[in-house]
XYZ file of N, CA and C in Angstrom:
828
model
N -89.926 46.027 19.338
C -89.911 44.702 18.714
C -88.855 44.649 17.624
N -88.094 43.563 17.599
C -87.122 43.336 16.529
C -87.595 42.153 15.685
N -87.585 42.351 14.374
C -88.018 41.304 13.442
C -86.892 41.016 12.460
N -86.573 39.744 12.292
C -85.595 39.296 11.305
C -86.338 38.798 10.071
N -85.959 39.331 8.901
C -86.635 38.975 7.651
C -85.617 38.436 6.649
N -85.596 37.134 6.424
C -84.731 36.586 5.368
C -85.332 36.866 3.988
N -84.493 37.271 3.043
C -84.953 37.527 1.679
C -84.026 36.825 0.698
N -84.519 36.575 -0.497
C -83.720 35.914 -1.521
C -83.866 36.652 -2.841
N -82.774 36.692 -3.578
C -82.779 37.257 -4.924
C -83.123 36.155 -5.917
N -84.057 36.449 -6.831
C -84.467 35.463 -7.842
C -84.516 36.142 -9.204
N -84.495 35.333 -10.254
C -84.695 35.867 -11.597
C -86.113 36.418 -11.713
N -86.260 37.509 -12.446
C -87.546 38.180 -12.584
C -88.649 37.178 -12.920
N -89.595 36.952 -11.999
C -90.646 35.958 -12.258
C -91.554 36.330 -13.416
N -91.580 37.605 -13.803
C -92.402 38.010 -14.941
C -91.830 37.503 -16.265
N -90.574 37.068 -16.233
C -89.939 36.540 -17.445
C -89.537 35.084 -17.258
N -90.328 34.359 -16.487
C -90.002 32.964 -16.201
C -89.951 32.116 -17.468
N -90.682 32.542 -18.506
C -90.676 31.768 -19.747
C -89.343 31.857 -20.476
N -88.454 32.759 -20.035
C -87.142 32.907 -20.671
C -86.045 32.136 -19.944
N -86.399 31.487 -18.846
C -85.435 30.653 -18.151
C -85.101 29.445 -19.028
N -83.824 29.082 -19.074
C -83.384 27.997 -19.951
C -82.669 26.912 -19.153
N -82.500 25.777 -19.786
C -81.744 24.663 -19.222
C -80.426 24.570 -19.973
N -79.328 24.371 -19.249
C -78.022 24.262 -19.890
C -77.993 23.080 -20.856
N -77.059 23.132 -21.806
C -77.008 22.119 -22.851
C -76.854 20.710 -22.300
N -76.105 20.569 -21.199
C -75.910 19.239 -20.617
C -76.995 18.851 -19.621
N -77.963 19.752 -19.396
C -79.070 19.456 -18.502
C -78.718 19.471 -17.030
N -77.551 20.031 -16.689
C -77.101 19.989 -15.295
C -77.658 21.117 -14.453
N -78.137 22.191 -15.080
C -78.599 23.323 -14.290
C -79.596 24.156 -15.079
N -80.351 24.970 -14.334
C -81.250 25.960 -14.919
C -80.494 27.276 -15.008
N -80.547 27.913 -16.146
C -79.818 29.165 -16.343
C -80.791 30.329 -16.500
N -80.404 31.465 -15.965
C -81.242 32.667 -16.062
C -80.404 33.872 -16.498
N -79.327 33.607 -17.238
C -78.476 34.694 -17.703
C -79.277 35.690 -18.536
N -79.005 36.953 -18.302
C -79.681 37.996 -19.055
C -80.985 38.455 -18.444
N -81.478 37.749 -17.426
C -82.722 38.155 -16.773
C -82.421 39.061 -15.586
N -83.278 40.039 -15.375
C -83.123 40.933 -14.231
C -83.339 40.169 -12.936
N -82.522 40.480 -11.937
C -82.653 39.851 -10.626
C -83.503 40.741 -9.716
N -84.457 40.135 -9.028
C -85.357 40.876 -8.139
C -85.508 40.128 -6.826
N -85.999 40.840 -5.827
C -86.295 40.169 -4.570
C -87.479 39.222 -4.790
N -87.411 38.059 -4.183
C -88.512 37.108 -4.261
C -89.806 37.789 -3.813
N -90.881 37.742 -4.601
C -92.110 38.478 -4.255
C -92.632 38.186 -2.850
N -92.656 36.919 -2.437
C -93.174 36.603 -1.108
C -92.270 37.186 -0.010
N -90.967 37.301 -0.290
C -90.063 37.917 0.680
C -90.299 39.425 0.762
N -90.642 40.031 -0.359
C -90.995 41.455 -0.345
C -92.245 41.680 0.510
N -93.211 40.755 0.420
C -94.393 40.849 1.276
C -94.006 40.707 2.750
N -93.014 39.858 3.020
C -92.553 39.677 4.400
C -91.921 40.956 4.930
N -91.129 41.643 4.102
C -90.537 42.918 4.523
C -91.632 43.926 4.833
N -92.627 44.001 3.953
C -93.729 44.943 4.169
C -94.482 44.614 5.455
N -94.742 43.336 5.693
C -95.444 42.939 6.916
C -94.645 43.320 8.148
N -93.330 43.104 8.110
C -92.480 43.438 9.249
C -92.458 44.939 9.497
N -92.413 45.717 8.443
C -92.429 47.176 8.597
C -93.748 47.640 9.214
N -94.852 47.067 8.770
C -96.158 47.454 9.324
C -96.278 47.059 10.788
N -95.641 45.951 11.174
C -95.693 45.520 12.571
C -94.874 46.426 13.481
N -93.931 47.169 12.919
C -92.988 47.943 13.740
C -93.069 49.436 13.457
N -94.250 49.929 13.128
C -94.393 51.358 12.846
C -95.789 51.830 13.217
N -95.927 53.123 13.290
C -97.245 53.748 13.328
C -97.548 54.161 11.892
N -98.429 53.426 11.241
C -98.700 53.687 9.841
C -99.274 55.066 9.571
N -99.982 55.619 10.547
C -100.604 56.924 10.349
C -99.576 58.046 10.374
N -98.583 57.938 11.262
C -97.568 58.995 11.383
C -96.257 58.625 10.709
N -96.154 57.365 10.232
C -94.947 56.841 9.580
C -93.728 56.887 10.502
N -93.965 56.764 11.789
C -92.855 56.731 12.746
C -92.476 55.284 13.033
N -91.177 55.016 13.120
C -90.691 53.671 13.391
C -90.767 53.390 14.890
N -91.325 52.236 15.233
C -91.512 51.865 16.632
C -90.760 50.576 16.973
N -89.974 50.059 16.046
C -89.223 48.830 16.265
C -88.102 48.740 15.258
N -87.529 47.559 15.106
C -86.393 47.373 14.209
C -86.633 46.174 13.299
N -86.366 46.373 12.014
C -86.435 45.305 11.035
C -85.037 45.065 10.485
N -84.569 43.836 10.594
C -83.253 43.453 10.091
C -83.470 42.455 8.959
N -82.979 42.776 7.765
C -83.108 41.868 6.627
C -81.800 41.130 6.421
N -81.889 39.885 6.003
C -80.683 39.098 5.755
C -80.858 38.295 4.482
N -79.737 37.987 3.854
C -79.791 37.198 2.634
C -78.503 36.398 2.503
N -78.609 35.237 1.867
C -77.461 34.367 1.632
C -77.250 34.284 0.128
N -76.027 34.576 -0.318
C -75.751 34.533 -1.744
C -74.470 35.258 -2.077
N -74.196 35.473 -3.361
C -72.980 36.182 -3.769
C -73.008 37.644 -3.349
N -71.860 38.313 -3.475
C -71.706 39.683 -2.981
C -72.753 40.653 -3.552
N -73.135 40.461 -4.823
C -74.053 41.429 -5.431
C -75.475 41.328 -4.889
N -75.721 40.358 -4.008
C -77.020 40.302 -3.329
C -77.197 41.516 -2.421
N -76.094 42.223 -2.144
C -76.184 43.444 -1.337
C -77.163 44.439 -1.940
N -77.283 44.450 -3.269
C -78.226 45.365 -3.914
C -79.661 45.004 -3.559
N -79.940 43.725 -3.436
C -81.281 43.288 -3.030
C -81.566 43.725 -1.602
N -80.554 43.609 -0.745
C -80.708 44.045 0.643
C -80.933 45.547 0.698
N -80.194 46.306 -0.126
C -80.369 47.764 -0.155
C -81.801 48.130 -0.529
N -82.422 47.328 -1.392
C -83.809 47.600 -1.761
C -84.739 47.511 -0.566
N -84.508 46.506 0.303
C -85.323 46.372 1.510
C -85.029 47.491 2.497
N -83.759 47.915 2.566
C -83.405 49.039 3.433
C -84.064 50.325 2.942
N -84.180 50.476 1.632
C -84.830 51.667 1.078
C -86.314 51.673 1.398
N -86.921 50.496 1.573
C -88.329 50.430 1.968
C -88.516 50.900 3.405
N -87.459 50.762 4.239
C -87.576 51.219 5.622
C -86.887 50.356 6.650
N -86.379 49.182 6.251
C -85.673 48.324 7.208
C -84.425 49.049 7.725
N -84.042 48.714 8.963
C -82.941 49.455 9.610
C -81.549 48.918 9.281
N -81.402 47.589 9.185
C -80.075 47.000 8.980
C -80.162 45.809 8.045
N -79.004 45.444 7.501
C -78.942 44.284 6.631
C -77.805 43.362 7.028
N -77.930 42.095 6.672
C -76.886 41.100 6.896
C -76.728 40.295 5.611
N -75.508 40.217 5.102
C -75.205 39.441 3.906
C -74.289 38.283 4.286
N -74.723 37.080 3.979
C -73.902 35.885 4.209
C -73.449 35.386 2.843
N -72.154 35.467 2.596
C -71.610 35.127 1.294
C -71.669 33.611 1.069
N -72.222 33.223 -0.066
C -72.321 31.801 -0.381
C -72.773 31.603 -1.808
N -72.402 30.491 -2.404
C -72.777 30.185 -3.785
C -74.172 29.584 -3.826
N -74.979 30.063 -4.759
C -76.363 29.603 -4.856
C -76.458 28.090 -5.050
N -75.542 27.521 -5.851
C -75.637 26.095 -6.154
C -75.073 25.204 -5.048
N -74.622 25.813 -3.943
C -74.090 25.035 -2.815
C -75.040 25.059 -1.631
N -76.311 25.437 -1.885
C -77.263 25.585 -0.789
C -78.589 24.931 -1.133
N -79.236 24.418 -0.111
C -80.621 23.993 -0.215
C -81.351 24.519 1.009
N -82.608 24.147 1.199
C -83.396 24.687 2.297
C -82.770 24.389 3.649
N -82.169 23.219 3.788
C -81.577 22.844 5.066
C -80.359 23.711 5.395
N -79.525 24.005 4.391
C -78.356 24.862 4.608
C -78.805 26.277 4.975
N -79.796 26.791 4.253
C -80.295 28.141 4.542
C -80.848 28.207 5.963
N -81.603 27.196 6.366
C -82.162 27.176 7.720
C -81.050 27.133 8.758
N -79.962 26.416 8.469
C -78.835 26.352 9.401
C -78.171 27.715 9.544
N -78.052 28.439 8.431
C -77.496 29.797 8.478
C -78.405 30.712 9.291
N -79.701 30.635 9.034
C -80.652 31.490 9.756
C -80.673 31.171 11.243
N -80.450 29.908 11.589
C -80.377 29.527 12.996
C -79.238 30.278 13.694
N -78.097 30.389 13.021
C -76.956 31.110 13.584
C -77.251 32.610 13.685
N -77.874 33.169 12.662
C -78.205 34.593 12.693
C -79.234 34.884 13.780
N -80.166 33.967 13.968
C -81.151 34.137 15.033
C -80.454 34.187 16.393
N -79.472 33.326 16.594
C -78.748 33.309 17.869
C -77.999 34.621 18.089
N -77.517 35.242 17.013
C -76.804 36.510 17.139
C -77.768 37.665 17.399
N -78.848 37.694 16.659
C -79.752 38.848 16.694
C -80.796 38.765 17.797
N -81.210 37.556 18.148
C -82.257 37.340 19.160
C -83.506 38.177 18.872
N -84.092 38.034 17.685
C -85.289 38.808 17.357
C -86.519 38.273 18.089
N -87.544 39.111 18.150
C -88.816 38.679 18.725
C -89.618 37.834 17.740
N -89.308 38.010 16.452
C -90.107 37.364 15.422
C -89.245 37.184 14.170
N -89.423 36.053 13.494
C -88.827 35.836 12.178
C -89.973 35.767 11.184
N -89.953 36.643 10.189
C -91.011 36.686 9.175
C -90.363 36.477 7.813
N -90.842 35.500 7.069
C -90.286 35.239 5.746
C -91.383 34.809 4.788
N -91.091 34.920 3.505
C -92.059 34.495 2.507
C -92.328 33.003 2.589
N -93.528 32.595 2.209
C -93.898 31.180 2.344
C -93.044 30.284 1.455
N -92.523 30.832 0.329
C -91.701 30.044 -0.583
C -90.997 30.986 -1.551
N -90.010 30.459 -2.264
C -89.319 31.218 -3.294
C -89.872 30.796 -4.647
N -89.988 31.765 -5.552
C -90.637 31.460 -6.826
C -89.718 30.730 -7.797
N -88.436 30.557 -7.452
C -87.577 29.779 -8.336
C -87.627 28.291 -7.985
N -87.454 27.956 -6.713
C -87.489 26.550 -6.313
C -88.838 26.080 -5.821
N -89.647 27.003 -5.264
C -90.994 26.668 -4.763
C -90.982 25.522 -3.754
N -89.917 25.423 -2.960
C -89.823 24.273 -2.057
C -90.677 24.423 -0.803
N -90.917 25.659 -0.353
C -91.768 25.880 0.822
C -91.269 25.059 2.014
N -89.973 25.201 2.349
C -89.403 24.391 3.420
C -88.646 25.192 4.470
N -88.047 26.327 4.097
C -87.109 27.004 4.989
C -87.764 27.406 6.307
N -88.942 28.022 6.249
C -89.601 28.464 7.477
C -89.874 27.322 8.433
N -90.374 26.210 7.907
C -90.709 25.074 8.749
C -89.454 24.428 9.343
N -88.406 24.284 8.528
C -87.162 23.686 9.033
C -86.549 24.585 10.100
N -86.570 25.901 9.860
C -85.997 26.842 10.820
C -86.728 26.762 12.156
N -88.062 26.758 12.122
C -88.835 26.680 13.367
C -88.500 25.410 14.137
N -88.336 24.300 13.422
C -87.993 23.033 14.066
C -86.610 23.110 14.698
N -85.647 23.684 13.979
C -84.288 23.781 14.508
C -84.233 24.676 15.740
N -85.035 25.740 15.744
C -85.026 26.685 16.860
C -85.939 26.249 18.003
N -86.814 25.293 17.733
C -87.778 24.894 18.752
C -88.805 25.970 19.029
N -89.181 26.725 17.982
C -90.129 27.834 18.143
C -91.478 27.481 17.533
N -92.559 28.087 18.041
C -93.861 27.915 17.386
C -93.830 28.545 16.009
N -94.635 28.036 15.120
C -94.669 28.566 13.760
C -96.099 28.699 13.277
N -96.293 29.644 12.347
C -97.573 29.813 11.660
C -97.248 30.078 10.204
N -97.742 29.228 9.318
C -97.414 29.329 7.906
C -98.588 29.858 7.095
N -98.288 30.337 5.885
C -99.303 30.834 4.950
C -100.152 31.945 5.577
N -99.500 32.860 6.266
C -100.234 33.911 6.983
C -100.795 34.949 6.016
N -102.082 35.256 6.190
C -102.670 36.370 5.438
C -103.063 37.515 6.367
N -102.838 37.341 7.678
C -103.050 38.434 8.630
C -102.243 38.141 9.888
N -101.793 39.217 10.545
C -101.057 39.094 11.799
C -101.544 40.185 12.741
N -101.907 39.785 13.938
C -102.343 40.745 14.960
C -101.544 40.504 16.235
N -100.840 41.544 16.689
C -100.116 41.407 17.945
C -101.114 41.314 19.092
N -100.816 40.455 20.054
C -101.723 40.227 21.179
C -100.928 40.127 22.473
N -101.639 40.168 23.586
C -101.032 40.011 24.918
C -99.883 40.985 25.153
N -100.122 42.232 24.773
C -99.095 43.252 24.990
C -97.820 43.009 24.202
N -97.941 42.428 23.012
C -96.776 42.172 22.175
C -96.059 40.881 22.500
N -96.656 40.029 23.330
C -96.023 38.759 23.692
C -96.534 37.585 22.856
N -97.488 37.853 21.964
C -98.051 36.790 21.134
C -98.593 37.393 19.847
N -98.870 36.532 18.882
C -99.483 36.937 17.622
C -100.678 36.044 17.334
N -101.737 36.647 16.840
C -102.859 35.889 16.299
C -102.720 35.948 14.783
N -102.555 34.787 14.174
C -102.250 34.704 12.748
C -103.406 34.050 12.003
N -103.828 34.696 10.927
C -104.804 34.088 10.034
C -104.070 33.280 8.982
N -104.267 31.969 8.972
C -103.581 31.068 8.036
C -104.526 30.675 6.903
N -104.048 30.805 5.675
C -104.849 30.372 4.540
C -104.791 28.860 4.426
N -105.953 28.222 4.518
C -106.061 26.768 4.379
C -107.108 26.472 3.306
N -107.225 25.201 2.932
C -108.128 24.838 1.835
C -109.568 25.279 2.095
N -109.998 25.219 3.353
C -111.383 25.534 3.653
C -111.653 26.993 3.987
N -110.625 27.841 3.939
C -110.813 29.249 4.274
C -109.628 29.781 5.046
N -109.891 30.361 6.227
C -108.835 30.951 7.056
C -108.907 30.345 8.458
N -107.784 29.838 8.924
C -107.671 29.272 10.265
C -106.893 30.247 11.137
N -107.473 30.688 12.238
C -106.808 31.638 13.132
C -106.122 30.870 14.267
N -104.829 31.113 14.404
C -104.050 30.452 15.454
C -103.301 31.513 16.257
N -103.031 31.207 17.516
C -102.293 32.125 18.380
C -100.964 31.485 18.747
N -99.878 32.211 18.521
C -98.546 31.704 18.838
C -97.852 32.687 19.768
N -97.170 32.178 20.780
C -96.373 33.021 21.652
C -95.080 33.415 20.978
N -94.550 34.567 21.363
C -93.281 35.032 20.799
C -92.139 34.651 21.711
N -90.965 34.363 21.122
C -90.616 34.454 19.694
C -91.233 33.322 18.889
N -91.363 33.584 17.569
C -91.995 32.614 16.686
C -91.495 32.823 15.265
N -91.845 31.885 14.406
C -91.532 31.966 12.975
C -92.847 32.024 12.211
N -92.978 33.009 11.331
C -94.189 33.168 10.536
C -93.800 33.267 9.068
N -94.465 32.474 8.219
C -94.282 32.620 6.776
C -95.556 33.233 6.197
N -95.391 34.165 5.267
C -96.532 34.963 4.805
C -96.912 34.630 3.375
N -98.204 34.788 3.105
C -98.762 34.637 1.768
C -98.989 36.032 1.192
N -99.466 36.090 -0.049
C -99.575 37.386 -0.720
C -100.607 38.316 -0.088
N -101.644 37.785 0.577
C -102.689 38.646 1.136
C -102.269 39.329 2.430
N -101.039 39.081 2.874
C -100.543 39.750 4.075
C -100.394 41.252 3.844
N -100.386 41.687 2.573
C -100.270 43.119 2.282
C -101.640 43.749 2.058
N -102.695 43.092 2.499
C -104.016 43.709 2.452
C -104.091 44.929 3.340
N -105.006 45.813 3.064
C -105.062 47.111 3.746
C -105.247 46.995 5.254
N -105.879 45.913 5.714
C -106.145 45.736 7.144
C -105.551 44.421 7.663
N -104.547 43.902 6.973
C -104.025 42.578 7.318
C -103.143 42.592 8.561
N -102.589 43.744 8.914
C -101.672 43.846 10.052
C -102.286 44.735 11.126
N -102.268 44.276 12.374
C -102.713 45.080 13.509
C -101.646 44.981 14.587
N -101.022 46.122 14.904
C -99.920 46.084 15.874
C -100.218 46.819 17.174
N -101.429 47.355 17.308
C -101.775 48.076 18.527
C -101.225 49.485 18.585
N -100.475 49.880 17.567
C -99.914 51.240 17.497
C -100.574 52.028 16.374
N -100.617 51.450 15.194
C -101.297 52.095 14.072
C -102.792 52.151 14.347
N -103.434 53.305 14.217
C -104.873 53.402 14.467
C -105.662 52.417 13.608
N -106.706 51.858 14.171
C -107.532 50.892 13.453
C -108.190 51.499 12.224
N -108.308 52.821 12.218
C -108.932 53.491 11.076
C -107.979 53.633 9.899
N -106.688 53.396 10.132
C -105.708 53.568 9.056
C -105.756 52.382 8.100
N -105.764 52.675 6.801
C -105.778 51.629 5.776
C -104.537 51.757 4.900
N -103.793 50.680 4.806
C -102.617 50.646 3.935
C -103.040 50.374 2.492
N -102.196 50.711 1.514
C -102.441 50.235 0.142
C -102.350 48.710 0.101
N -103.061 48.102 -0.830
C -103.045 46.638 -0.948
C -101.826 46.175 -1.751
N -100.653 46.600 -1.318
C -99.424 46.250 -2.028
C -98.237 46.667 -1.172
N -97.070 46.083 -1.413
C -95.871 46.553 -0.715
C -95.583 48.003 -1.091
N -94.958 48.718 -0.197
C -94.639 50.120 -0.440
C -93.514 50.263 -1.449
N -93.543 51.377 -2.178
C -92.426 51.730 -3.043
C -91.392 52.479 -2.218
N -90.134 52.271 -2.538
C -89.075 53.017 -1.866
C -89.091 54.458 -2.356
N -89.158 55.406 -1.426
C -89.128 56.816 -1.783
C -87.701 57.232 -2.126
N -87.553 58.387 -2.739
C -86.214 58.899 -3.042
C -85.423 59.084 -1.754
N -86.096 59.577 -0.719
C -85.432 59.737 0.578
C -84.995 58.380 1.127
N -85.854 57.377 0.966
C -85.519 56.043 1.438
C -84.340 55.452 0.686
N -84.303 55.681 -0.623
C -83.197 55.172 -1.435
C -81.882 55.816 -1.023
N -81.911 57.110 -0.781
C -80.698 57.818 -0.373
C -80.245 57.371 1.018
N -81.190 57.213 1.940
C -80.810 56.821 3.301
C -80.320 55.379 3.351
N -80.805 54.538 2.414
C -80.389 53.133 2.392
C -78.897 52.999 2.120
N -78.331 53.957 1.411
C -76.899 53.908 1.094
C -76.034 54.020 2.348
N -76.605 54.626 3.396
C -75.840 54.836 4.624
C -76.138 53.792 5.692
N -77.140 52.954 5.457
C -77.496 51.959 6.464
C -76.500 50.796 6.423
N -76.175 50.228 7.575
C -75.134 49.193 7.630
C -75.605 47.843 7.103
N -74.687 47.152 6.409
C -74.884 45.769 6.010
C -73.691 44.974 6.531
N -73.931 44.150 7.538
C -72.870 43.309 8.088
C -72.632 42.130 7.146
N -71.385 41.716 7.005
C -71.051 40.618 6.099
C -70.447 39.447 6.858
N -70.881 38.262 6.492
C -70.367 37.017 7.059
C -70.167 36.024 5.923
N -69.530 34.918 6.236
C -69.514 33.765 5.343
C -70.195 32.615 6.068
N -70.598 31.624 5.295
C -71.228 30.457 5.917
C -70.274 29.814 6.914
N -68.987 29.740 6.542
C -67.996 29.122 7.431
C -67.786 29.934 8.696
N -67.763 31.279 8.574
C -67.517 32.114 9.744
C -68.641 32.017 10.760
N -69.825 31.644 10.310
C -70.959 31.456 11.228
C -70.927 30.084 11.890
N -69.994 29.247 11.448
C -69.902 27.908 12.039
C -70.876 26.912 11.453
N -71.390 27.192 10.267
C -72.332 26.283 9.620
C -71.548 25.237 8.829
N -71.793 23.992 9.118
C -71.097 22.901 8.435
C -72.054 22.028 7.631
N -73.304 22.407 7.584
C -74.301 21.622 6.855
C -73.963 21.573 5.360
N -74.230 20.452 4.735
C -74.079 20.289 3.295
C -75.461 20.054 2.688
N -75.646 20.428 1.430
C -76.955 20.195 0.802
C -77.351 18.726 0.854
N -78.610 18.473 1.150
C -79.114 17.102 1.201
C -79.834 16.712 -0.082
N -80.073 17.699 -0.930
C -80.788 17.447 -2.178
C -79.810 17.570 -3.340
N -79.818 16.594 -4.210
C -78.970 16.613 -5.399
C -79.854 16.543 -6.636
N -79.685 17.512 -7.517
C -80.436 17.522 -8.763
C -79.634 16.788 -9.831
N -80.192 15.739 -10.373
C -79.470 14.918 -11.332
C -79.565 15.471 -12.746
N -80.731 15.974 -13.107
C -80.884 16.471 -14.471
C -82.117 17.355 -14.575
N -82.023 18.366 -15.411
C -83.167 19.223 -15.718
C -83.499 19.069 -17.200
N -84.767 19.128 -17.514
C -85.169 19.148 -18.915
C -86.484 19.892 -19.039
N -86.632 20.600 -20.153
C -87.843 21.370 -20.390
C -88.987 20.430 -20.753
N -90.213 20.801 -20.413
C -91.346 19.963 -20.816
C -91.465 19.949 -22.333
N -92.014 18.899 -22.909
C -92.162 18.846 -24.376
C -93.080 19.960 -24.863
N -92.788 20.434 -26.059
C -93.623 21.485 -26.627
C -95.018 20.945 -26.903
N -96.005 21.782 -26.665
C -97.382 21.370 -26.882
C -97.669 21.280 -28.372
N -98.380 20.259 -28.742
C -98.762 20.114 -30.144
C -99.825 21.155 -30.496
N -99.877 21.488 -31.758
C -100.863 22.471 -32.213
C -102.271 21.926 -32.014
N -103.207 22.808 -31.719
C -104.586 22.398 -31.531
C -105.259 21.998 -32.842
N -106.338 21.293 -32.737
C -107.100 20.879 -33.926
C -108.546 21.308 -33.759
N -109.215 21.523 -34.883
C -110.619 21.880 -34.871
C -111.467 20.622 -35.055
N -112.613 20.642 -34.433
C -113.545 19.530 -34.580
C -114.864 20.060 -35.129
N -115.566 19.181 -35.778
C -116.810 19.594 -36.433
C -118.038 19.416 -35.551
N -117.901 18.590 -34.501
C -119.085 18.316 -33.687
C -118.669 17.917 -32.279
N -119.641 17.918 -31.390
C -119.391 17.484 -30.015
C -118.999 16.016 -29.998
N -119.638 15.231 -30.837
C -119.332 13.809 -30.888
C -117.874 13.574 -31.272
N -117.374 14.348 -32.254
C -115.972 14.202 -32.659
C -115.036 14.639 -31.541
N -115.413 15.698 -30.804
C -114.600 16.162 -29.683
C -114.492 15.081 -28.616
N -115.629 14.479 -28.281
C -115.629 13.435 -27.261
C -114.780 12.259 -27.713
N -114.886 11.893 -28.990
C -114.127 10.753 -29.505
C -112.628 11.012 -29.422
N -112.185 12.242 -29.758
C -110.753 12.562 -29.715
C -110.253 12.640 -28.276
N -111.067 13.181 -27.375
C -110.670 13.232 -25.965
C -110.509 11.822 -25.399
N -111.318 10.905 -25.919
C -111.266 9.522 -25.425
C -110.139 8.714 -26.055
N -110.012 8.789 -27.379
C -109.067 7.910 -28.071
C -107.673 8.503 -28.223
N -107.568 9.847 -28.313
C -106.271 10.469 -28.532
C -105.708 11.087 -27.260
N -106.467 11.996 -26.663
C -105.987 12.651 -25.443
C -106.052 11.709 -24.238
N -106.986 10.753 -24.300
C -107.153 9.755 -23.236
C -107.392 10.403 -21.871
N -108.258 11.430 -21.879
C -108.610 12.109 -20.623
C -110.010 11.736 -20.156
N -110.752 11.046 -20.986
C -112.067 10.570 -20.585
C -112.224 9.104 -21.017
């Protein structure tokens, strides 16, 4: 099985409170913040690795190809996924501010045509834009079945289909999709028993987290190939459809006040806060 996993580099989400808006309000700036792989994309890499290995013997039984669109230094993010165990990487050179979900989906459509994977697995959304659109747009462009918000994946029908547990408001909805398909994953996809590939023994339990890259993995990642393209060389002519006119930070919260009684609290909630 070959799985294509798109990943994105984002500013460290643990320091999101340090993200700033430029003086003219034209853009969000994250200068000085460490760049990391989008957490949901890291879960997607882990899910793809579990689908293509024997977890008990740590033997690879398939191929995971990671791809990313962005400036040249995104190669370091790709190397991180290769150090986890992915076999190959693809870097598509492009400026972050010249792309939206539709452009990214158009790029992935071209990469899909080149790679012809059995499955595309990606994070449900990016923590910087939170648009939750790329997976759905890509599936529509490719004409493939899709399953979003996956918290479990089980290969079925001899590897020709997947049974996916989707997180919905009322619990978990199990759907079956034929391959090839597009799946977007939620954080619970890295649960100890969330992946069943018919190769890893059912008794094997993974840690409830993405794997850390071992020293051996880090060293071997340096030798793994990363193919480079540009958006133009792939024949993508799409332009962003979304234009951001202005950014501004929310107003600072006023200091809290103390009240002497429940009656005073109710009165202030009614007359000042206007929430009741």
